Short mmCIF file of C-alpha atoms in Angstrom, two decimals:
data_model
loop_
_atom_site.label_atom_id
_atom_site.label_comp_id
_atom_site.label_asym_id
_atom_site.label_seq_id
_atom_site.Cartn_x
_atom_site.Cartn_y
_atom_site.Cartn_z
CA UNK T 13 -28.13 -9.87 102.20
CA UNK T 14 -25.33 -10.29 99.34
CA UNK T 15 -27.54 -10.49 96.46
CA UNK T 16 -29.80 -7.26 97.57
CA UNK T 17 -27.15 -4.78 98.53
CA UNK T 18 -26.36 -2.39 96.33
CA UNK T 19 -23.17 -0.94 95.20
CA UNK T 20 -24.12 2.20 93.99
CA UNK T 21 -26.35 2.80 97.47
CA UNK T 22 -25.67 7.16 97.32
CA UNK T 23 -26.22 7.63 93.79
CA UNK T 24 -29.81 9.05 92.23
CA UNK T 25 -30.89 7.86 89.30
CA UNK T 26 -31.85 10.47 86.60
CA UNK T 27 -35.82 9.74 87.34
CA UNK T 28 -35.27 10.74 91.15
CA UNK T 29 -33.20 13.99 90.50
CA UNK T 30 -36.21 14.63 88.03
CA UNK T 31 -38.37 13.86 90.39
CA UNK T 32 -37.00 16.23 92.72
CA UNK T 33 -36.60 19.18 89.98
CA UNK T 34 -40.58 18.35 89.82
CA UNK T 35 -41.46 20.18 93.07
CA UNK T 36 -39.45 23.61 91.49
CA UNK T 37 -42.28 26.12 91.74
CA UNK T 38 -43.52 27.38 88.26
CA UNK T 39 -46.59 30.14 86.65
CA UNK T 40 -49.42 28.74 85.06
CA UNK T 41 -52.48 30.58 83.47
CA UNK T 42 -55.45 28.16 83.96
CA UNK T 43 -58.75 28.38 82.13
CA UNK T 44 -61.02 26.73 84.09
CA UNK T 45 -62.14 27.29 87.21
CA UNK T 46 -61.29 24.62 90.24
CA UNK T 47 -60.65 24.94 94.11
CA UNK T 48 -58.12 25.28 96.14
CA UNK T 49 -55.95 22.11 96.59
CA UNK T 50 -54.85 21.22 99.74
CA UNK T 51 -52.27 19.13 99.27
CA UNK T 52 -49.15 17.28 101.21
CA UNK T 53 -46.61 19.10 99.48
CA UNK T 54 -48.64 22.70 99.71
CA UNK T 55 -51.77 24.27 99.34
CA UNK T 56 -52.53 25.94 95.53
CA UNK T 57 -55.24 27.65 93.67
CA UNK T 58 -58.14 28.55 93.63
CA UNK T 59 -57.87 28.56 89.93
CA UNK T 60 -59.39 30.89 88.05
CA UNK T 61 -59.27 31.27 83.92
CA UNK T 62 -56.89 33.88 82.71
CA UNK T 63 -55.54 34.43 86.39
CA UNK T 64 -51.75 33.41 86.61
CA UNK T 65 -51.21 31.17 89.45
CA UNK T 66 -47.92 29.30 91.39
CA UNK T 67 -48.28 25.47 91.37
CA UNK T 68 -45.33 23.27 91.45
CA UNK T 69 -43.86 21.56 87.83
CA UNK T 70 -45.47 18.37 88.11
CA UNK T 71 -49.06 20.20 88.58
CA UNK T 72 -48.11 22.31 86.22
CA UNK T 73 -47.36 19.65 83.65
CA UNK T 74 -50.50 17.41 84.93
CA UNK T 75 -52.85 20.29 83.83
CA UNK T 76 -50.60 21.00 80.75
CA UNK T 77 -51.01 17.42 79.75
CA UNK T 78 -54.98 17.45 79.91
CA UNK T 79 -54.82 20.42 78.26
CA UNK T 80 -56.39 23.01 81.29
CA UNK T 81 -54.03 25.36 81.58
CA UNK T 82 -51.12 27.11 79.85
CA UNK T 83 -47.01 27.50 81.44
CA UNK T 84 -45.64 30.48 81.58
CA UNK T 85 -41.69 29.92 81.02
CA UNK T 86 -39.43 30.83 84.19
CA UNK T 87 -37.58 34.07 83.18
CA UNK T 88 -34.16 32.58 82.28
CA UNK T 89 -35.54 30.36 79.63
CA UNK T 90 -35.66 33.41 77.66
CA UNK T 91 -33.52 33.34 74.59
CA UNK T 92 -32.25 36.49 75.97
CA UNK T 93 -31.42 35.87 79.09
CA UNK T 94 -29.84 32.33 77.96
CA UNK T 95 -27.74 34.25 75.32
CA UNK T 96 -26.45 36.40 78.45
CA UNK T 97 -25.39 33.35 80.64
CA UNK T 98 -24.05 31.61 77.36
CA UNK T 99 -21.69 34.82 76.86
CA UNK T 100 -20.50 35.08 80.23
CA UNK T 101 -19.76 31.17 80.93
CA UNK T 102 -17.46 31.47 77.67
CA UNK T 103 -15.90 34.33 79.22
CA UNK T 104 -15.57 33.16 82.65
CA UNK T 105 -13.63 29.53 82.50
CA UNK T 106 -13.47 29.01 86.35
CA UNK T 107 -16.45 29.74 87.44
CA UNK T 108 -20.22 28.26 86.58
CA UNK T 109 -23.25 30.68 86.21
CA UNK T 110 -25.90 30.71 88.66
CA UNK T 111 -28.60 29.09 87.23
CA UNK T 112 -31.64 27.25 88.49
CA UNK T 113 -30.48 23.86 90.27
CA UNK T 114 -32.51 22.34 88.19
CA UNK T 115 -32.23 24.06 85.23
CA UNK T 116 -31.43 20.64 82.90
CA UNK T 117 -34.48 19.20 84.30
CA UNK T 118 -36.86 21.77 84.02
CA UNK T 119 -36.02 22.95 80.70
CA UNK T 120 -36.10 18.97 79.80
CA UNK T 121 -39.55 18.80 81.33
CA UNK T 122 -41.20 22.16 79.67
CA UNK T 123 -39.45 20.83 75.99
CA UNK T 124 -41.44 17.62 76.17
CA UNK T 125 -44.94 18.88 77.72
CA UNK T 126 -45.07 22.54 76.69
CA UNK T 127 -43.51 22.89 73.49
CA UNK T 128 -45.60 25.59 72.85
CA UNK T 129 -45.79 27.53 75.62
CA UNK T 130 -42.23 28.81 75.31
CA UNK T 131 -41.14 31.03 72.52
CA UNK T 132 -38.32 30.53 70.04
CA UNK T 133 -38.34 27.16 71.37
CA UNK T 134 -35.54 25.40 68.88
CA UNK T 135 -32.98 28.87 69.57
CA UNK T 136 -33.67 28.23 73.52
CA UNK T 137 -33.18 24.93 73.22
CA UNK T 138 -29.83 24.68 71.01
CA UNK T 139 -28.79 27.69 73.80
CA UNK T 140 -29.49 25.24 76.78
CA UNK T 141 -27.63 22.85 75.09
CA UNK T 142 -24.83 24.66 74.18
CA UNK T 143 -24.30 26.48 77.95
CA UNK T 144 -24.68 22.39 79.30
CA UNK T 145 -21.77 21.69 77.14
CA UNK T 146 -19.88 24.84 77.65
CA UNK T 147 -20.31 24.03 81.80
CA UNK T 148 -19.45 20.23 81.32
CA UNK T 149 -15.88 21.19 79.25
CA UNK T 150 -15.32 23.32 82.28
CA UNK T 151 -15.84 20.24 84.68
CA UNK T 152 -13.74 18.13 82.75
CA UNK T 153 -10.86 20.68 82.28
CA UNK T 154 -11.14 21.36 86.26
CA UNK T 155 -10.83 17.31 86.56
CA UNK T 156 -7.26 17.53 85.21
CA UNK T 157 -6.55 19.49 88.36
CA UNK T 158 -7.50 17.36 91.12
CA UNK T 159 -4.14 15.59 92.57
CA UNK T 160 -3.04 13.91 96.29
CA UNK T 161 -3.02 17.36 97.57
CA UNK T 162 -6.91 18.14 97.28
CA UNK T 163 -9.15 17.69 100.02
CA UNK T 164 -12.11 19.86 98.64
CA UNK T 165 -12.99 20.95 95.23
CA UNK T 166 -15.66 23.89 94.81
CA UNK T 167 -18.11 23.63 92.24
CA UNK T 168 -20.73 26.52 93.17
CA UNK T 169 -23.53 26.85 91.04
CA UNK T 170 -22.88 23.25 89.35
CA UNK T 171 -26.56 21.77 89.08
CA UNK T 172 -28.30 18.85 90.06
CA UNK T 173 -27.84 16.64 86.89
CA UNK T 174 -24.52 17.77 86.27
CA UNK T 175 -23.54 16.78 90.19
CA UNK T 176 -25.63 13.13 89.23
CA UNK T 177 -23.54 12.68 86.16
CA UNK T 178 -19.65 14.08 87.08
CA UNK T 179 -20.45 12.41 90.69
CA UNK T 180 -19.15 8.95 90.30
CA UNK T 181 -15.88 10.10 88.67
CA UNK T 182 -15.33 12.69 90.93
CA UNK T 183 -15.77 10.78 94.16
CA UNK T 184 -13.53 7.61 92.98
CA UNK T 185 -10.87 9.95 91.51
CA UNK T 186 -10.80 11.99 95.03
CA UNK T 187 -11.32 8.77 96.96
CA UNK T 188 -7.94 7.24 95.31
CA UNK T 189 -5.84 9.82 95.90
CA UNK T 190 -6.53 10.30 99.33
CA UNK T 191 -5.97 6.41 99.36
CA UNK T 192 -2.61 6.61 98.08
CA UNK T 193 -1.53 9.49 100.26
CA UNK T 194 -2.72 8.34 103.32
CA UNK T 195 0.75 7.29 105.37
CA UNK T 196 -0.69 3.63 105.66
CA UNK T 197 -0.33 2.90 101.94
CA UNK T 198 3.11 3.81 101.95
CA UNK T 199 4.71 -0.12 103.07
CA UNK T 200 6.23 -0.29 105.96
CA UNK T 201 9.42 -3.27 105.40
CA UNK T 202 8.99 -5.56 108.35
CA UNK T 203 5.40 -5.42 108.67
CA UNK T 204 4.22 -6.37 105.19
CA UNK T 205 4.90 -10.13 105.47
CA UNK T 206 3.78 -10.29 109.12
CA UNK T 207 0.12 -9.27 108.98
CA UNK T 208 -0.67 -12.62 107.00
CA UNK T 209 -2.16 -15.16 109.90
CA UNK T 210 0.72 -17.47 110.73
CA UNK T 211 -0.42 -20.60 108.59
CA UNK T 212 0.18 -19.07 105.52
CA UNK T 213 3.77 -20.85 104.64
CA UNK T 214 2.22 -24.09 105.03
CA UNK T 215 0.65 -26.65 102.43
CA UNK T 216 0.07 -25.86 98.58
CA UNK T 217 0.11 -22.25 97.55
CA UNK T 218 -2.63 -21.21 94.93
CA UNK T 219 -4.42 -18.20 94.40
CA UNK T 220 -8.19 -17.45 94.90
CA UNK T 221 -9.10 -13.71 94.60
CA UNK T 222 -5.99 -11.81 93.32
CA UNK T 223 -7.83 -8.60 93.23
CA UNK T 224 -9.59 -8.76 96.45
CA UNK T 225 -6.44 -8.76 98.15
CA UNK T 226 -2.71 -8.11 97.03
CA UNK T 227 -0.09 -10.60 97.66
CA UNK T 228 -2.50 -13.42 98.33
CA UNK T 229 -0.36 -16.21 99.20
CA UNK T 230 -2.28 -18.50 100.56
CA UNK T 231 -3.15 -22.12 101.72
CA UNK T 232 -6.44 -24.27 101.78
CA UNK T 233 -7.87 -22.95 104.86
CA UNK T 234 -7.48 -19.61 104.06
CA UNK T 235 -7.96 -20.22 100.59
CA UNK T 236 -11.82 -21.12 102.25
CA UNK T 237 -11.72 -17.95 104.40
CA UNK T 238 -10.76 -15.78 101.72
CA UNK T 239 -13.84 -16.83 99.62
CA UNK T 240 -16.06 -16.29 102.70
CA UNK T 241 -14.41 -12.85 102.87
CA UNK T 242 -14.92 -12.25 99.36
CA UNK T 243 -19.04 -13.57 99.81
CA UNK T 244 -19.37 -10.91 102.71
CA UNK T 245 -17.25 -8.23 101.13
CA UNK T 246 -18.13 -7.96 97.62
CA UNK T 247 -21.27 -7.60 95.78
CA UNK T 248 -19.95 -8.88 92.35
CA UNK T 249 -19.43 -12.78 93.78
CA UNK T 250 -22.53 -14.62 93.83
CA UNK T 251 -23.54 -16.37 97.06
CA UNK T 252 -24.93 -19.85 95.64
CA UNK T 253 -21.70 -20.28 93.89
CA UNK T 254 -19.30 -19.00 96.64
CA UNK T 255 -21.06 -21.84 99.01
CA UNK T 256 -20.18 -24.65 96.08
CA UNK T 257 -16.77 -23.14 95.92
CA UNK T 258 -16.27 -22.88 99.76
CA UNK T 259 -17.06 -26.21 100.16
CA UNK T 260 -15.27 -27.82 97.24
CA UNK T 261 -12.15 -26.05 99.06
CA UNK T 262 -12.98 -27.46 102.16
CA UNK T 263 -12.32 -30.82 101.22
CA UNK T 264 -9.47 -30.04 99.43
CA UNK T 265 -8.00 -28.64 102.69
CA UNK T 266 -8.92 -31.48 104.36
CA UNK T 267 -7.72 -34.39 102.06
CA UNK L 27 -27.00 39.21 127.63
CA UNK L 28 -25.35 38.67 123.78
CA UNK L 29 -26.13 35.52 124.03
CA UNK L 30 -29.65 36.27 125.05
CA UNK L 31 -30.26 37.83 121.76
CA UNK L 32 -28.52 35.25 120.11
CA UNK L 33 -30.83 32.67 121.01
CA UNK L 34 -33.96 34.73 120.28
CA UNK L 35 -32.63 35.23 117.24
CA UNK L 36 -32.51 31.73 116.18
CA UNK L 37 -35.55 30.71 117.33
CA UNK L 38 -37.28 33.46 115.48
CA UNK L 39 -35.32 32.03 112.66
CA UNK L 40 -36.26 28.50 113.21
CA UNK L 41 -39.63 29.43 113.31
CA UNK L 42 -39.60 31.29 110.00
CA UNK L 43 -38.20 28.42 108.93
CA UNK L 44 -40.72 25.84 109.97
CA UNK L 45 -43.54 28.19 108.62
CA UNK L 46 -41.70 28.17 105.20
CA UNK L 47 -41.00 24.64 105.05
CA UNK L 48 -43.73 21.77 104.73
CA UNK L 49 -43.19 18.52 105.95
CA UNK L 50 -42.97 16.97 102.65
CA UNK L 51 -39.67 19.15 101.87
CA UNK L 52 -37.98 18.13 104.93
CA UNK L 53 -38.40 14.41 104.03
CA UNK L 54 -36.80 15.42 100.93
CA UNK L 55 -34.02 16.58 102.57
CA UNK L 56 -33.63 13.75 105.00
CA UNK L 57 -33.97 11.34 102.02
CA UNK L 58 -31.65 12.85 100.03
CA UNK L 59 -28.77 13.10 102.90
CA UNK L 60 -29.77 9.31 103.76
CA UNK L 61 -29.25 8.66 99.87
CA UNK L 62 -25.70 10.63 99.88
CA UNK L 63 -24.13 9.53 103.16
CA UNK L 64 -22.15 6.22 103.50
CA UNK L 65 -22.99 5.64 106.59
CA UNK L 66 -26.55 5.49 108.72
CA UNK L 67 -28.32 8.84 109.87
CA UNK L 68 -30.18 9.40 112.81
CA UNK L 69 -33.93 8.27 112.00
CA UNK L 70 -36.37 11.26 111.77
CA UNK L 71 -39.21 9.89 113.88
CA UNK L 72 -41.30 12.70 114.36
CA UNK L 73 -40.79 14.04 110.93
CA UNK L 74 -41.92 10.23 109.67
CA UNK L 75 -44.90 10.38 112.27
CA UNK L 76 -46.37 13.74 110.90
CA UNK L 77 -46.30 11.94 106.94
CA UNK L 78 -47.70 9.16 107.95
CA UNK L 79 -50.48 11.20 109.36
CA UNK L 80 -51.02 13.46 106.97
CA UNK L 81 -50.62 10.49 104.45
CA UNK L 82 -53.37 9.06 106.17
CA UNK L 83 -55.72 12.19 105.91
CA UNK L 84 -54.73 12.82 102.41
CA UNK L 85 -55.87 9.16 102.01
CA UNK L 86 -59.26 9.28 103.61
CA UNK L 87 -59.91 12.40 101.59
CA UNK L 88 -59.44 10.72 98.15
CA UNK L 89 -61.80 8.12 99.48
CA UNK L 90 -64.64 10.40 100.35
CA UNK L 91 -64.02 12.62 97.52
CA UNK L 92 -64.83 9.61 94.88
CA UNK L 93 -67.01 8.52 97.08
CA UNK L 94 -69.37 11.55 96.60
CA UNK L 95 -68.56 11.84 92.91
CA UNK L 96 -66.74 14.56 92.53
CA UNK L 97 -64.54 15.88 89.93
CA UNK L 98 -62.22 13.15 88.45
CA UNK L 99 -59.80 15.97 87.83
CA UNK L 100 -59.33 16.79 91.19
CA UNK L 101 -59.54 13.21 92.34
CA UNK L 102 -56.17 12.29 90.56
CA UNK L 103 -54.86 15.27 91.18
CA UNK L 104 -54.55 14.33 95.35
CA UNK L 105 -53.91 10.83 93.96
CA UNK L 106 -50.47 11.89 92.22
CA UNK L 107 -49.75 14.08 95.76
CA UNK L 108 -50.21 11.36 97.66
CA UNK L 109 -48.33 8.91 95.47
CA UNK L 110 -45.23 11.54 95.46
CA UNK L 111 -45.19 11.54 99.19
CA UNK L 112 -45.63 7.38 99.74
CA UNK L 113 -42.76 7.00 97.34
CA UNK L 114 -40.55 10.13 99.57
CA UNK L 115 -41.35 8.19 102.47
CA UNK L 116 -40.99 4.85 101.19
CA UNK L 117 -37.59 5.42 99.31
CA UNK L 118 -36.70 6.74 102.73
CA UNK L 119 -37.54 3.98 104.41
CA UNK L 120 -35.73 1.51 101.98
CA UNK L 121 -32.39 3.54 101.95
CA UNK L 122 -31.97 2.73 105.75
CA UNK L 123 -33.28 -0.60 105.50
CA UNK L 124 -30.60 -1.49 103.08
CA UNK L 125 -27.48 0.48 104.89
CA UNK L 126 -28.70 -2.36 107.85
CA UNK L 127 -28.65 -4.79 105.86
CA UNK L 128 -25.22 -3.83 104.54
CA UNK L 129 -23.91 -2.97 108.13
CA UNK L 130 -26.11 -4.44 110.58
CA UNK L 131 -22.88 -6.40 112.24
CA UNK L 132 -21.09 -2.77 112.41
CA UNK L 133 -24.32 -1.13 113.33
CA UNK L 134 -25.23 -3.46 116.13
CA UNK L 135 -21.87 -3.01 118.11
CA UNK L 136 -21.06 1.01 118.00
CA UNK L 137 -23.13 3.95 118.92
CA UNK L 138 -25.11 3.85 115.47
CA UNK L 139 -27.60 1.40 117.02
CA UNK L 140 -29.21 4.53 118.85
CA UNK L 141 -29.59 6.19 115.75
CA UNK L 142 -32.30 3.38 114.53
CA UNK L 143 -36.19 3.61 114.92
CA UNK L 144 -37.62 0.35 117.55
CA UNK L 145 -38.66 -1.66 114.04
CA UNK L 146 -35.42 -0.97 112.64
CA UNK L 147 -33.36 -2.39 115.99
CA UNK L 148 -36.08 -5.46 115.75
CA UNK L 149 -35.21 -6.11 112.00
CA UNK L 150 -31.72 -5.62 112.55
CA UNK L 151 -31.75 -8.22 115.41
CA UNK L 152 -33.82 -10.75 113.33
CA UNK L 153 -31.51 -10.62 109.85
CA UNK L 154 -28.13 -10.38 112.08
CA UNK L 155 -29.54 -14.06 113.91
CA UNK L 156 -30.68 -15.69 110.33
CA UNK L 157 -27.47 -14.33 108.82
CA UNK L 158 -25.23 -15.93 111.70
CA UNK L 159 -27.52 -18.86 111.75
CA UNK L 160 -26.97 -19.57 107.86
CA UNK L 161 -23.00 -18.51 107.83
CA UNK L 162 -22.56 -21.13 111.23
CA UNK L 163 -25.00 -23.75 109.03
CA UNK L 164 -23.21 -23.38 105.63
CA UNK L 165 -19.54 -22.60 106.22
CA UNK L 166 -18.29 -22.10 109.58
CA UNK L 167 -19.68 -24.77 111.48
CA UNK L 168 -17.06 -26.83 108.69
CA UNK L 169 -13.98 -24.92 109.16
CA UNK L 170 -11.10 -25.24 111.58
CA UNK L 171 -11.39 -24.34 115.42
CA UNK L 172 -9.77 -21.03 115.56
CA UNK L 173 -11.51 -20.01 112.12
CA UNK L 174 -15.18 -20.41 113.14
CA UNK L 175 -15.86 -16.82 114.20
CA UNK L 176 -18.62 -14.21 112.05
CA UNK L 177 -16.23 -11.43 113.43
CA UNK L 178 -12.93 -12.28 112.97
CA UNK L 179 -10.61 -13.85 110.46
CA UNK L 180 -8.94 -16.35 112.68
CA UNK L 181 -8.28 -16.60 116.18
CA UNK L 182 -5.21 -14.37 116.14
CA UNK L 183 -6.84 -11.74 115.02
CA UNK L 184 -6.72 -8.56 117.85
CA UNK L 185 -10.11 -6.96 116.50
CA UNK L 186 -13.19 -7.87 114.20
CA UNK L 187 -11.67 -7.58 111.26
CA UNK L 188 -14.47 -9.00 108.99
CA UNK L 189 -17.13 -6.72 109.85
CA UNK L 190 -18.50 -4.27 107.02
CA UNK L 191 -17.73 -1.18 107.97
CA UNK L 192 -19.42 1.78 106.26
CA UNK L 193 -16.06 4.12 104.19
CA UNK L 194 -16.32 7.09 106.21
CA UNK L 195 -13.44 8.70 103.86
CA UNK L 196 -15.24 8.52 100.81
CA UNK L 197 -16.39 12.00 98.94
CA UNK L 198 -19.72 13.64 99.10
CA UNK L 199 -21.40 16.54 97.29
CA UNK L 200 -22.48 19.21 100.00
CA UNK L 201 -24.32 22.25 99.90
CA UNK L 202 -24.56 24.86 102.37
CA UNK L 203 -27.88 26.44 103.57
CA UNK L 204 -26.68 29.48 105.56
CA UNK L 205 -22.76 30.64 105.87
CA UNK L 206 -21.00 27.57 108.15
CA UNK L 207 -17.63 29.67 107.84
CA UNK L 208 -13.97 29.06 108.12
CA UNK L 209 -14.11 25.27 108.42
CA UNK L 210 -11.33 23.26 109.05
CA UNK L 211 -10.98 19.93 106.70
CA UNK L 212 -8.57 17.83 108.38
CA UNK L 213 -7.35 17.12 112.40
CA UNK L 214 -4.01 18.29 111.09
CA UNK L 215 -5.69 21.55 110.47
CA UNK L 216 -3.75 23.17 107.72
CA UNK L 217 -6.71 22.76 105.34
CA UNK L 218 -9.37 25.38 105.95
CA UNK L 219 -12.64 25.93 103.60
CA UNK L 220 -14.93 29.07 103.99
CA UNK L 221 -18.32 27.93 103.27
CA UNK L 222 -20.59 30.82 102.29
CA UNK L 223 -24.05 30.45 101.65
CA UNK L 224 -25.17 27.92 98.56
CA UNK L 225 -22.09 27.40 97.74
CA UNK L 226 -21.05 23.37 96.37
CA UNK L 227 -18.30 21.56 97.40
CA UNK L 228 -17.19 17.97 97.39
CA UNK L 229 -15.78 17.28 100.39
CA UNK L 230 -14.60 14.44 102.75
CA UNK L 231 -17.71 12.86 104.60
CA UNK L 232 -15.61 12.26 107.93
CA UNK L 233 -14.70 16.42 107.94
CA UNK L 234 -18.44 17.42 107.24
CA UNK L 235 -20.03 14.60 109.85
CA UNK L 236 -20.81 16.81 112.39
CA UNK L 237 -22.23 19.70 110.31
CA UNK L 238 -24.47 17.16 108.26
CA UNK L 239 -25.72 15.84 111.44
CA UNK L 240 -26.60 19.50 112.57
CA UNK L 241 -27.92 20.20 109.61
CA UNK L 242 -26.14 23.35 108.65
CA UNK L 243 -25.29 21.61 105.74
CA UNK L 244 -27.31 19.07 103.05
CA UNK L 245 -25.83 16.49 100.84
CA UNK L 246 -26.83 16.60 97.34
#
């Protein structure tokens, strides 16, 4: 159980967001001719040549790739319409512009497989680039006001990679504020020595985990317990040599 | 009467919805919100049933498809399908097996153990008894009386205070399909959030519980 749970259990990893942006819907022009698929996820075609067709991105790209059919750009990867949403997300520093959920994904996906399908490629790309850096900036300048006193920030529009990368940060940053405002951080006088168990003023006094739990004053016995808390609790101490240390205190507790 | 027409009104709705919605997009969904919530979600047996079918179909079609020679084009083609929706339902799987794992102590003694599928109780049974047997084995059949308990620190303590719980306070990313409304954030109730439709939020996980679990809202 320790040494397979892991710590980051709710987070995607780049390949599964991508993943997911892979089931976006996109237009390709075949030219060959193949039936209908009837798939899991859908049913596409028939495919005709020359006759524009729906099929999700990672058909799209399958086809692309064996070189049987040709993507037609969604309509905001125009270096128009880009230039537009660049403009107005300068303009606009508290708010995002809607854009695809996927939008870092997709364009990420069409840049590596369909390079020349898309028009003015290098101008859309250096304009996707720049509106992902104009957006993050915005993140990070909305960062500086989080404080004990928010219980909900809004990011509409924010996409799926951006959520995936500003996540971790956001949640741990939120997550210790609350912490310190809740009323039980603040220390209440008589309780804080009390909730020790009652052994603790007995035999030597030494120190085991000091960041798994403040003020950890604590004899041989519960020097023992702590490290079986620690081996249940937290991920980062290895089982095999928790047992050696365990029982090395054991004896020491016992001698 | 107005609530007559309310309830047609969903339905109809429901309905549109299940037209527009294949299978394979609702595991999506129910993976994802696994992925994002701390603690266990309700297990989508029917959902998992009707993949596993039309897993099943999709499978016995690529068989007799290259079993007839057809095109090899078309062949991978319901390959990669069918590899996108094992790995849905697999990653699915895994998620919950692991939040057991993590929790099965916490799991086993609340409400949450209704929320598990019959192989998921079994498993959770089997790896609680090998993980008592090896903690008794290794450490606590050694210790003190008083200090021998999985549950508890010591024999003083009032409750089991060395179970993992899962940190219902933490943050989540949520996104709402339709409009939820004024929604109130804490019990205290002086913190109120309108959610409108597709709009993102983070927000505390114990506040948006209930809504998750109704699915009026999705984690992202």
């Amino acid at each position: 159980m320790a040494g397979q749970s892991d710590p980051h259990l709710s987070i995607f990893s780049a390949l599964e967001v991508e993943f997911l942006a892979e089931d976006e819907t996109m237009e390709i022009v075949p030219n060959m001719r193949m039936d209908a698929l009837h798939m899991i996820c859908g049913d596409f075609g028939p495919f005709f040549p020359q006759i524009a067709t729906k099929v999700p991105l990672w058909l799209a790209v399958t086809l692309k790739k064996r070189g049987k059919c040709t993507i037609r750009p969604p309509e905001w990867m125009s270096v128009e319409k880009l230039t537009q949403v660049l403009e107005a997300e300068r303009e606009s520093p508290r708010e995002f512009q809607p854009l695809p959920f996927h939008y870092v994904e997709i364009s990420r996906l069409l840049f590596d497989h369909a390079r020349d399908d898309i028009p003015e490629i290098y101008m859309v790309r250096s304009l996707i680039e720049d509106i992902r850096d104009v957006r993050f900036h915005k993140v990070e300048t909305g960062l500086e006001t989080i404080s004990a006193r928010t219980h909900a920030v809004k990011l509409k529009n924010l996409s799926a990679m951006e959520v995936n990368i500003v996540r971790p940060f956001i949640v741990r940053a939120l997550q210790a504020f609350y912490k310190h405002d809740s009323p039980e951080m603040i220390p209440q006088p008589d309780a804080t020595g009390d909730n020790r168990p009652p052994v603790a003023n007995r035999g030597p006094r030494f120190c085991v985990c000091p960041s798994a739990r403040p003020a950890a004053k604590i004899d041989a016995k519960n020097c023992v317990y702590m490290i079986i808390w620690c081996c249940l609790h937290l991920p980062c101490c290895s089982h095999t040599v928790t047992k050696e240390a365990i029982l090395r205190g054991q004896l020491k507790g016992s001698t | 009467m107005a609530s007559g027409s309310e309830e047609a009104f969903w339905t109809e709705e429901d309905a549109q919805s299940l037209a527009e919605t294949t299978d394979v997009e609702l595991l999506k969904r129910a993976w994802r919100n696994e992925k994002a919530a701390p603690e266990i979600l309700s297990f989508q047996a029917n959902l998992v049933q009707r993949s596993r079918e039309q897993i099943q179909l999709l499978e016995e079609t690529v068989e007799e498809l290259s079993g007839n020679a057809s095109d090899d084009l078309i062949i991978s083609l319901y390959q990669m399908d069918l590899d996108r929706a094992l790995f849905l339902l697999r990653s699915y799987l895994r998620v919950r097996l692991q939040k057991i794992e993590k929790y099965m102590l916490h799991i086993s003694k609340t409400q949450l153990w209704n929320r598990l599928s019959e192989q998921e109780q079994k498993f959770a049974e089997k790896c609680t008894d090998i993980m008592e047997k090896h903690l008794q084995q290794s450490v606590l059949a050694r210790l003190p009386y008083g200090y021998q308990s999985i549950l508890k620190q010591s024999i003083s303590s009032e409750e089991d205070d060395m179970v993992p719980e899962p940190q219902l306070d933490t943050f989540v990313f949520c996104k709402s399909k339709g409009s939820v409304g004024a929604f109130q954030l804490d019990d205290t109730g002086d913190e109120i959030v309108d959610l409108v439709a597709d709009d993102l939020y983070v927000l505390r996980y114990k506040s948006i519980k209930g809504l998750v679990e109704g699915g009026q809202i999705d984690l992202v």
